[in-house]
PDB file of C-alpha atoms and ligand atoms in Angstrom:
ATOM      1  CA  MET A   1       0.001  -0.005  -0.005  1.00  0.00           C
ATOM      2  CA  LYS A   2       1.166   3.520  -0.757  1.00  0.00           C
ATOM      3  CA  LEU A   3      -0.135   6.527   1.077  1.00  0.00           C
ATOM      4  CA  ILE A   4       0.062   9.705  -0.965  1.00  0.00           C
ATOM      5  CA  GLY A   5       0.180  12.900   1.055  1.00  0.00           C
ATOM      6  CA  SER A   6       1.975  15.092   3.486  1.00  0.00           C
ATOM      7  CA  TYR A   7       1.962  15.039   7.287  1.00  0.00           C
ATOM      8  CA  THR A   8       1.081  18.702   7.339  1.00  0.00           C
ATOM      9  CA  SER A   9      -2.418  17.562   6.347  1.00  0.00           C
ATOM     10  CA  PRO A  10      -4.664  16.450   9.238  1.00  0.00           C
ATOM     11  CA  PHE A  11      -6.499  14.098   6.859  1.00  0.00           C
ATOM     12  CA  VAL A  12      -3.269  12.341   5.849  1.00  0.00           C
ATOM     13  CA  ARG A  13      -2.153  12.132   9.444  1.00  0.00           C
ATOM     14  CA  LYS A  14      -5.463  10.513  10.391  1.00  0.00           C
ATOM     15  CA  ILE A  15      -4.872   7.755   7.842  1.00  0.00           C
ATOM     16  CA  SER A  16      -1.241   7.237   8.868  1.00  0.00           C
ATOM     17  CA  VAL A  17      -2.280   6.980  12.532  1.00  0.00           C
ATOM     18  CA  ILE A  18      -4.944   4.410  11.703  1.00  0.00           C
ATOM     19  CA  MET A  19      -2.446   2.274   9.805  1.00  0.00           C
ATOM     20  CA  LEU A  20       0.167   2.547  12.540  1.00  0.00           C
ATOM     21  CA  GLU A  21      -2.404   1.649  15.203  1.00  0.00           C
ATOM     22  CA  LYS A  22      -3.429  -1.403  13.162  1.00  0.00           C
ATOM     23  CA  GLY A  23       0.156  -2.359  12.318  1.00  0.00           C
ATOM     24  CA  ILE A  24      -0.447  -2.078   8.578  1.00  0.00           C
ATOM     25  CA  THR A  25       2.805  -1.662   6.619  1.00  0.00           C
ATOM     26  CA  PHE A  26       2.715   1.109   4.052  1.00  0.00           C
ATOM     27  CA  GLU A  27       4.991   3.252   1.947  1.00  0.00           C
ATOM     28  CA  PHE A  28       4.578   6.999   2.473  1.00  0.00           C
ATOM     29  CA  ILE A  29       4.880   9.065  -0.694  1.00  0.00           C
ATOM     30  CA  ASN A  30       5.358  12.705   0.208  1.00  0.00           C
ATOM     31  CA  GLU A  31       3.365  14.802  -2.258  1.00  0.00           C
ATOM     32  CA  SER A  32       1.997  18.326  -1.998  1.00  0.00           C
ATOM     33  CA  PRO A  33      -1.319  18.962  -3.782  1.00  0.00           C
ATOM     34  CA  TRP A  34      -0.571  22.657  -4.162  1.00  0.00           C
ATOM     35  CA  THR A  35       2.307  22.689  -6.700  1.00  0.00           C
ATOM     36  CA  GLU A  36       2.010  22.924 -10.514  1.00  0.00           C
ATOM     37  CA  GLU A  37       3.918  19.678 -10.966  1.00  0.00           C
ATOM     38  CA  SER A  38       1.974  17.768  -8.283  1.00  0.00           C
ATOM     39  CA  HIS A  39       1.228  14.098  -9.072  1.00  0.00           C
ATOM     40  CA  VAL A  40      -1.762  14.095  -6.765  1.00  0.00           C
ATOM     41  CA  PRO A  41      -4.404  14.492  -9.584  1.00  0.00           C
ATOM     42  CA  HIS A  42      -2.966  11.294 -11.043  1.00  0.00           C
ATOM     43  CA  TYR A  43      -4.274   9.408  -7.972  1.00  0.00           C
ATOM     44  CA  ASN A  44      -7.293  11.514  -7.063  1.00  0.00           C
ATOM     45  CA  PRO A  45      -9.155  13.505  -9.773  1.00  0.00           C
ATOM     46  CA  LEU A  46     -10.038  16.071  -7.123  1.00  0.00           C
ATOM     47  CA  GLY A  47      -6.363  16.761  -6.601  1.00  0.00           C
ATOM     48  CA  LYS A  48      -6.585  16.279  -2.846  1.00  0.00           C
ATOM     49  CA  ILE A  49      -4.613  14.293  -0.327  1.00  0.00           C
ATOM     50  CA  PRO A  50      -4.729  11.641   1.050  1.00  0.00           C
ATOM     51  CA  ALA A  51      -5.030   8.890  -1.553  1.00  0.00           C
ATOM     52  CA  LEU A  52      -4.353   5.306  -0.726  1.00  0.00           C
ATOM     53  CA  VAL A  53      -2.952   3.246  -3.603  1.00  0.00           C
ATOM     54  CA  ILE A  54      -3.581  -0.505  -3.388  1.00  0.00           C
ATOM     55  CA  GLY A  55      -2.735  -1.274  -7.019  1.00  0.00           C
ATOM     56  CA  PRO A  56      -2.753   0.374 -10.467  1.00  0.00           C
ATOM     57  CA  GLU A  57      -6.548   0.074 -10.679  1.00  0.00           C
ATOM     58  CA  GLU A  58      -7.368   0.483  -6.998  1.00  0.00           C
ATOM     59  CA  VAL A  59      -6.972   3.864  -5.364  1.00  0.00           C
ATOM     60  CA  TRP A  60      -9.056   5.071  -2.448  1.00  0.00           C
ATOM     61  CA  TYR A  61      -9.970   8.641  -1.509  1.00  0.00           C
ATOM     62  CA  ASP A  62     -11.076  10.740   0.389  1.00  0.00           C
ATOM     63  CA  SER A  63      -9.865  10.169   3.964  1.00  0.00           C
ATOM     64  CA  HIS A  64     -13.307   9.163   5.243  1.00  0.00           C
ATOM     65  CA  ILE A  65     -13.558   6.467   2.612  1.00  0.00           C
ATOM     66  CA  ILE A  66      -9.958   5.323   3.193  1.00  0.00           C
ATOM     67  CA  ALA A  67     -10.727   4.998   6.925  1.00  0.00           C
ATOM     68  CA  ALA A  68     -13.793   2.856   6.131  1.00  0.00           C
ATOM     69  CA  TYR A  69     -11.739   0.786   3.665  1.00  0.00           C
ATOM     70  CA  LEU A  70      -9.076   0.105   6.314  1.00  0.00           C
ATOM     71  CA  GLU A  71     -11.729  -0.797   8.875  1.00  0.00           C
ATOM     72  CA  GLN A  72     -13.323  -3.412   6.607  1.00  0.00           C
ATOM     73  CA  LEU A  73      -9.957  -5.214   6.431  1.00  0.00           C
ATOM     74  CA  ASP A  74     -10.874  -6.429   9.949  1.00  0.00           C
ATOM     75  CA  ILE A  75      -7.441  -5.854  11.410  1.00  0.00           C
ATOM     76  CA  ALA A  76      -7.338  -5.292  15.197  1.00  0.00           C
ATOM     77  CA  PRO A  77      -7.795  -3.032  16.948  1.00  0.00           C
ATOM     78  CA  ALA A  78     -11.273  -2.226  15.636  1.00  0.00           C
ATOM     79  CA  LEU A  79     -11.603   1.561  15.487  1.00  0.00           C
ATOM     80  CA  MET A  80     -15.368   1.494  14.935  1.00  0.00           C
ATOM     81  CA  PRO A  81     -18.046  -0.337  16.944  1.00  0.00           C
ATOM     82  CA  HIS A  82     -19.707  -3.373  15.297  1.00  0.00           C
ATOM     83  CA  ASP A  83     -23.146  -1.916  15.984  1.00  0.00           C
ATOM     84  CA  ARG A  84     -24.043  -0.014  12.821  1.00  0.00           C
ATOM     85  CA  LEU A  85     -25.754   2.910  14.503  1.00  0.00           C
ATOM     86  CA  ALA A  86     -22.907   3.330  17.012  1.00  0.00           C
ATOM     87  CA  ALA A  87     -20.455   3.155  14.068  1.00  0.00           C
ATOM     88  CA  LEU A  88     -22.383   5.887  12.274  1.00  0.00           C
ATOM     89  CA  LYS A  89     -22.110   8.097  15.350  1.00  0.00           C
ATOM     90  CA  VAL A  90     -18.334   7.602  15.348  1.00  0.00           C
ATOM     91  CA  GLN A  91     -18.261   8.487  11.645  1.00  0.00           C
ATOM     92  CA  GLN A  92     -20.374  11.575  12.224  1.00  0.00           C
ATOM     93  CA  LEU A  93     -17.839  12.817  14.783  1.00  0.00           C
ATOM     94  CA  GLU A  94     -15.078  12.005  12.312  1.00  0.00           C
ATOM     95  CA  ALA A  95     -16.933  14.075   9.727  1.00  0.00           C
ATOM     96  CA  LEU A  96     -17.298  16.893  12.257  1.00  0.00           C
ATOM     97  CA  ALA A  97     -13.569  16.926  13.047  1.00  0.00           C
ATOM     98  CA  ASP A  98     -12.726  16.752   9.335  1.00  0.00           C
ATOM     99  CA  GLY A  99     -15.224  19.518   8.577  1.00  0.00           C
ATOM    100  CA  ILE A 100     -13.513  21.766  11.094  1.00  0.00           C
ATOM    101  CA  GLY A 101     -10.240  20.861   9.320  1.00  0.00           C
ATOM    102  CA  ASP A 102     -11.794  21.856   5.970  1.00  0.00           C
ATOM    103  CA  ALA A 103     -12.830  25.218   7.419  1.00  0.00           C
ATOM    104  CA  ALA A 104      -9.317  25.733   8.883  1.00  0.00           C
ATOM    105  CA  VAL A 105      -7.726  25.010   5.468  1.00  0.00           C
ATOM    106  CA  ILE A 106     -10.078  27.504   3.728  1.00  0.00           C
ATOM    107  CA  LEU A 107      -9.329  30.085   6.406  1.00  0.00           C
ATOM    108  CA  LEU A 108      -5.585  29.641   6.029  1.00  0.00           C
ATOM    109  CA  ARG A 109      -5.788  29.841   2.204  1.00  0.00           C
ATOM    110  CA  GLU A 110      -7.840  33.034   2.467  1.00  0.00           C
ATOM    111  CA  GLN A 111      -5.289  34.530   4.905  1.00  0.00           C
ATOM    112  CA  MET A 112      -2.491  33.783   2.425  1.00  0.00           C
ATOM    113  CA  ARG A 113      -4.039  36.131  -0.132  1.00  0.00           C
ATOM    114  CA  PRO A 114      -2.936  39.808  -0.187  1.00  0.00           C
ATOM    115  CA  PRO A 115      -4.756  41.577   2.670  1.00  0.00           C
ATOM    116  CA  GLU A 116      -6.686  43.826   0.226  1.00  0.00           C
ATOM    117  CA  LEU A 117      -8.134  40.752  -1.505  1.00  0.00           C
ATOM    118  CA  GLN A 118      -9.168  38.847   1.609  1.00  0.00           C
ATOM    119  CA  MET A 119     -12.924  38.619   2.154  1.00  0.00           C
ATOM    120  CA  GLU A 120     -13.787  39.509   5.724  1.00  0.00           C
ATOM    121  CA  SER A 121     -17.112  37.687   5.439  1.00  0.00           C
ATOM    122  CA  GLN A 122     -15.317  34.474   4.342  1.00  0.00           C
ATOM    123  CA  LEU A 123     -12.836  34.687   7.245  1.00  0.00           C
ATOM    124  CA  LEU A 124     -15.700  35.213   9.699  1.00  0.00           C
ATOM    125  CA  ARG A 125     -17.768  32.394   8.250  1.00  0.00           C
ATOM    126  CA  GLN A 126     -14.920  29.873   8.526  1.00  0.00           C
ATOM    127  CA  ARG A 127     -13.977  30.993  12.044  1.00  0.00           C
ATOM    128  CA  GLU A 128     -17.579  30.510  13.135  1.00  0.00           C
ATOM    129  CA  LYS A 129     -17.661  27.008  11.700  1.00  0.00           C
ATOM    130  CA  ILE A 130     -14.463  26.181  13.576  1.00  0.00           C
ATOM    131  CA  LEU A 131     -15.749  27.560  16.880  1.00  0.00           C
ATOM    132  CA  ARG A 132     -19.153  25.904  16.637  1.00  0.00           C
ATOM    133  CA  GLY A 133     -17.518  22.630  15.573  1.00  0.00           C
ATOM    134  CA  LEU A 134     -15.065  22.725  18.482  1.00  0.00           C
ATOM    135  CA  ASP A 135     -17.927  23.384  20.914  1.00  0.00           C
ATOM    136  CA  ALA A 136     -19.788  20.355  19.532  1.00  0.00           C
ATOM    137  CA  LEU A 137     -16.662  18.194  19.875  1.00  0.00           C
ATOM    138  CA  GLU A 138     -16.106  19.439  23.445  1.00  0.00           C
ATOM    139  CA  LYS A 139     -19.674  18.467  24.376  1.00  0.00           C
ATOM    140  CA  GLU A 140     -19.118  14.959  23.026  1.00  0.00           C
ATOM    141  CA  ALA A 141     -15.675  14.644  24.613  1.00  0.00           C
ATOM    142  CA  ALA A 142     -17.151  15.684  27.996  1.00  0.00           C
ATOM    143  CA  LYS A 143     -19.763  12.889  27.721  1.00  0.00           C
ATOM    144  CA  GLY A 144     -16.945  10.436  27.199  1.00  0.00           C
ATOM    145  CA  VAL A 145     -19.164   7.949  25.376  1.00  0.00           C
ATOM    146  CA  THR A 146     -18.393   8.109  21.647  1.00  0.00           C
ATOM    147  CA  LEU A 147     -15.467  10.501  21.973  1.00  0.00           C
ATOM    148  CA  ASN A 148     -12.837  10.410  24.727  1.00  0.00           C
ATOM    149  CA  SER A 149     -13.970   7.068  26.139  1.00  0.00           C
ATOM    150  CA  GLU A 150     -11.750   4.265  27.538  1.00  0.00           C
ATOM    151  CA  THR A 151     -11.167   2.724  24.109  1.00  0.00           C
ATOM    152  CA  ILE A 152      -9.837   4.772  21.224  1.00  0.00           C
ATOM    153  CA  ASN A 153     -11.768   4.961  18.013  1.00  0.00           C
ATOM    154  CA  LEU A 154     -11.748   6.712  14.656  1.00  0.00           C
ATOM    155  CA  ALA A 155     -13.463   9.833  16.078  1.00  0.00           C
ATOM    156  CA  ASP A 156     -10.754  10.226  18.727  1.00  0.00           C
ATOM    157  CA  ILE A 157      -8.050   9.939  16.062  1.00  0.00           C
ATOM    158  CA  ALA A 158      -9.769  12.463  13.747  1.00  0.00           C
ATOM    159  CA  ALA A 159     -10.331  14.943  16.582  1.00  0.00           C
ATOM    160  CA  ALA A 160      -6.702  14.689  17.782  1.00  0.00           C
ATOM    161  CA  CYS A 161      -5.382  15.112  14.224  1.00  0.00           C
ATOM    162  CA  LEU A 162      -7.506  18.214  13.877  1.00  0.00           C
ATOM    163  CA  ILE A 163      -6.216  19.637  17.173  1.00  0.00           C
ATOM    164  CA  GLY A 164      -2.657  18.873  16.087  1.00  0.00           C
ATOM    165  CA  PHE A 165      -3.318  20.789  12.892  1.00  0.00           C
ATOM    166  CA  LEU A 166      -4.838  23.798  14.718  1.00  0.00           C
ATOM    167  CA  ASN A 167      -1.762  23.902  16.957  1.00  0.00           C
ATOM    168  CA  PHE A 168       0.691  23.426  14.081  1.00  0.00           C
ATOM    169  CA  ARG A 169      -0.852  26.151  11.901  1.00  0.00           C
ATOM    170  CA  ARG A 170      -1.737  28.345  14.880  1.00  0.00           C
ATOM    171  CA  VAL A 171      -5.380  28.527  13.878  1.00  0.00           C
ATOM    172  CA  MET A 172      -7.479  29.542  16.886  1.00  0.00           C
ATOM    173  CA  PRO A 173      -4.595  29.446  19.410  1.00  0.00           C
ATOM    174  CA  ASN A 174      -7.176  29.779  22.211  1.00  0.00           C
ATOM    175  CA  TRP A 175      -9.111  26.668  21.188  1.00  0.00           C
ATOM    176  CA  CYS A 176      -8.191  24.993  24.490  1.00  0.00           C
ATOM    177  CA  VAL A 177      -9.709  27.729  26.702  1.00  0.00           C
ATOM    178  CA  GLU A 178     -12.871  26.362  28.291  1.00  0.00           C
ATOM    179  CA  ARG A 179     -12.600  23.074  26.377  1.00  0.00           C
ATOM    180  CA  PRO A 180     -11.078  20.834  29.098  1.00  0.00           C
ATOM    181  CA  ALA A 181     -12.411  17.560  27.703  1.00  0.00           C
ATOM    182  CA  LEU A 182     -10.768  18.213  24.320  1.00  0.00           C
ATOM    183  CA  VAL A 183      -7.519  19.150  26.062  1.00  0.00           C
ATOM    184  CA  LYS A 184      -7.630  15.846  27.950  1.00  0.00           C
ATOM    185  CA  LEU A 185      -8.325  13.922  24.753  1.00  0.00           C
ATOM    186  CA  ALA A 186      -5.488  15.634  22.893  1.00  0.00           C
ATOM    187  CA  GLU A 187      -3.003  15.035  25.727  1.00  0.00           C
ATOM    188  CA  LYS A 188      -3.974  11.360  25.883  1.00  0.00           C
ATOM    189  CA  MET A 189      -3.781  10.856  22.092  1.00  0.00           C
ATOM    190  CA  PHE A 190      -0.486  12.737  21.611  1.00  0.00           C
ATOM    191  CA  GLN A 191       1.214  10.299  23.972  1.00  0.00           C
ATOM    192  CA  ARG A 192       0.606   7.419  21.583  1.00  0.00           C
ATOM    193  CA  GLU A 193       3.413   6.201  19.386  1.00  0.00           C
ATOM    194  CA  SER A 194       1.254   6.595  16.265  1.00  0.00           C
ATOM    195  CA  PHE A 195       0.957  10.321  16.951  1.00  0.00           C
ATOM    196  CA  ALA A 196       4.605  10.737  17.924  1.00  0.00           C
ATOM    197  CA  ARG A 197       5.610   9.194  14.598  1.00  0.00           C
ATOM    198  CA  THR A 198       3.362  11.499  12.504  1.00  0.00           C
ATOM    199  CA  VAL A 199       4.151  14.936  13.935  1.00  0.00           C
ATOM    200  CA  PRO A 200       3.828  17.532  11.145  1.00  0.00           C
ATOM    201  CA  PRO A 201       7.251  18.672   9.812  1.00  0.00           C
ATOM    202  CA  THR A 202       8.169  22.211  10.898  1.00  0.00           C
ATOM    203  CA  ALA A 203      10.450  23.041   7.946  1.00  0.00           C
TER     204      ALA A 203
HETATM  205  N1  LIG B 301     -12.444  15.695   2.559  1.00  0.00           N
HETATM  206  C1  LIG B 301     -11.101  15.458   2.142  1.00  0.00           C
HETATM  207  C2  LIG B 301     -10.257  16.696   2.378  1.00  0.00           C
HETATM  208  C3  LIG B 301      -8.869  16.541   1.884  1.00  0.00           C
HETATM  209  C4  LIG B 301      -8.197  17.902   1.709  1.00  0.00           C
HETATM  210  O1  LIG B 301      -8.833  18.938   1.682  1.00  0.00           O
HETATM  211  N2  LIG B 301      -6.868  17.907   1.648  1.00  0.00           N
HETATM  212  C5  LIG B 301      -6.135  19.110   1.389  1.00  0.00           C
HETATM  213  C6  LIG B 301      -4.820  19.107   2.121  1.00  0.00           C
HETATM  214  S1  LIG B 301      -5.058  19.356   3.835  1.00  0.00           S
HETATM  215  C7  LIG B 301      -5.859  19.156  -0.113  1.00  0.00           C
HETATM  216  O2  LIG B 301      -5.366  18.189  -0.663  1.00  0.00           O
HETATM  217  N3  LIG B 301      -6.155  20.279  -0.741  1.00  0.00           N
HETATM  218  C8  LIG B 301      -5.845  20.487  -2.128  1.00  0.00           C
HETATM  219  C9  LIG B 301      -6.989  21.163  -2.861  1.00  0.00           C
HETATM  220  O3  LIG B 301      -8.022  21.494  -2.238  1.00  0.00           O
HETATM  221  O4  LIG B 301      -6.812  21.389  -4.060  1.00  0.00           O
HETATM  222  C10 LIG B 301     -10.549  14.242   2.869  1.00  0.00           C
HETATM  223  O5  LIG B 301     -10.977  14.014   3.981  1.00  0.00           O
HETATM  224  O6  LIG B 301      -9.675  13.549   2.323  1.00  0.00           O
END
């Protein structure tokens, strides 16, 4: 298996963490989707990372689908409950964490434009999505049932990758204020070897 992407992406990190947790061997192909000469569109017509290459005719994207693909391989530990409704709840929280990541990426891209071209309404809209999303995650983490429970699952991994990304890109540096359950979750997840091995590169 080849994982196409970059560890600066929270979505790519999520997939790497899942494979490390499950002990799945993979080759990491470092590719940026943002350059003119990027090979990413060769794997994913949408030009986005991650893509998981199984063979010449079998490539999986996006990260949500890759996570589901890896889960159906039935390799322990299971990162989703067997009960279908409970599994859907985990996937919804994964989608929530990923959606916050999407908003953070849009926000960062907008902030990279010359100040006179930046749309204040767009910046505000994305910030609001991030804040509302983090509040919803905090609520779930505080319950400790689907998120932040005794056993780690896909939602915990997605939420921790998102928080790692917010820290790394300094989006919403105050995210941790009044979100103690998310802080606890992040501290717990960042101690795992799978997270230590996928820290975003600083250079
Ligand atoms: N929903 C997608 C999001 C992937 C995504 O947005 N990746 C970013 C990098 S963090 C990307 O490749 N962006 C390139 C682009 O939008 O053209 C997933 O979960 O895989």
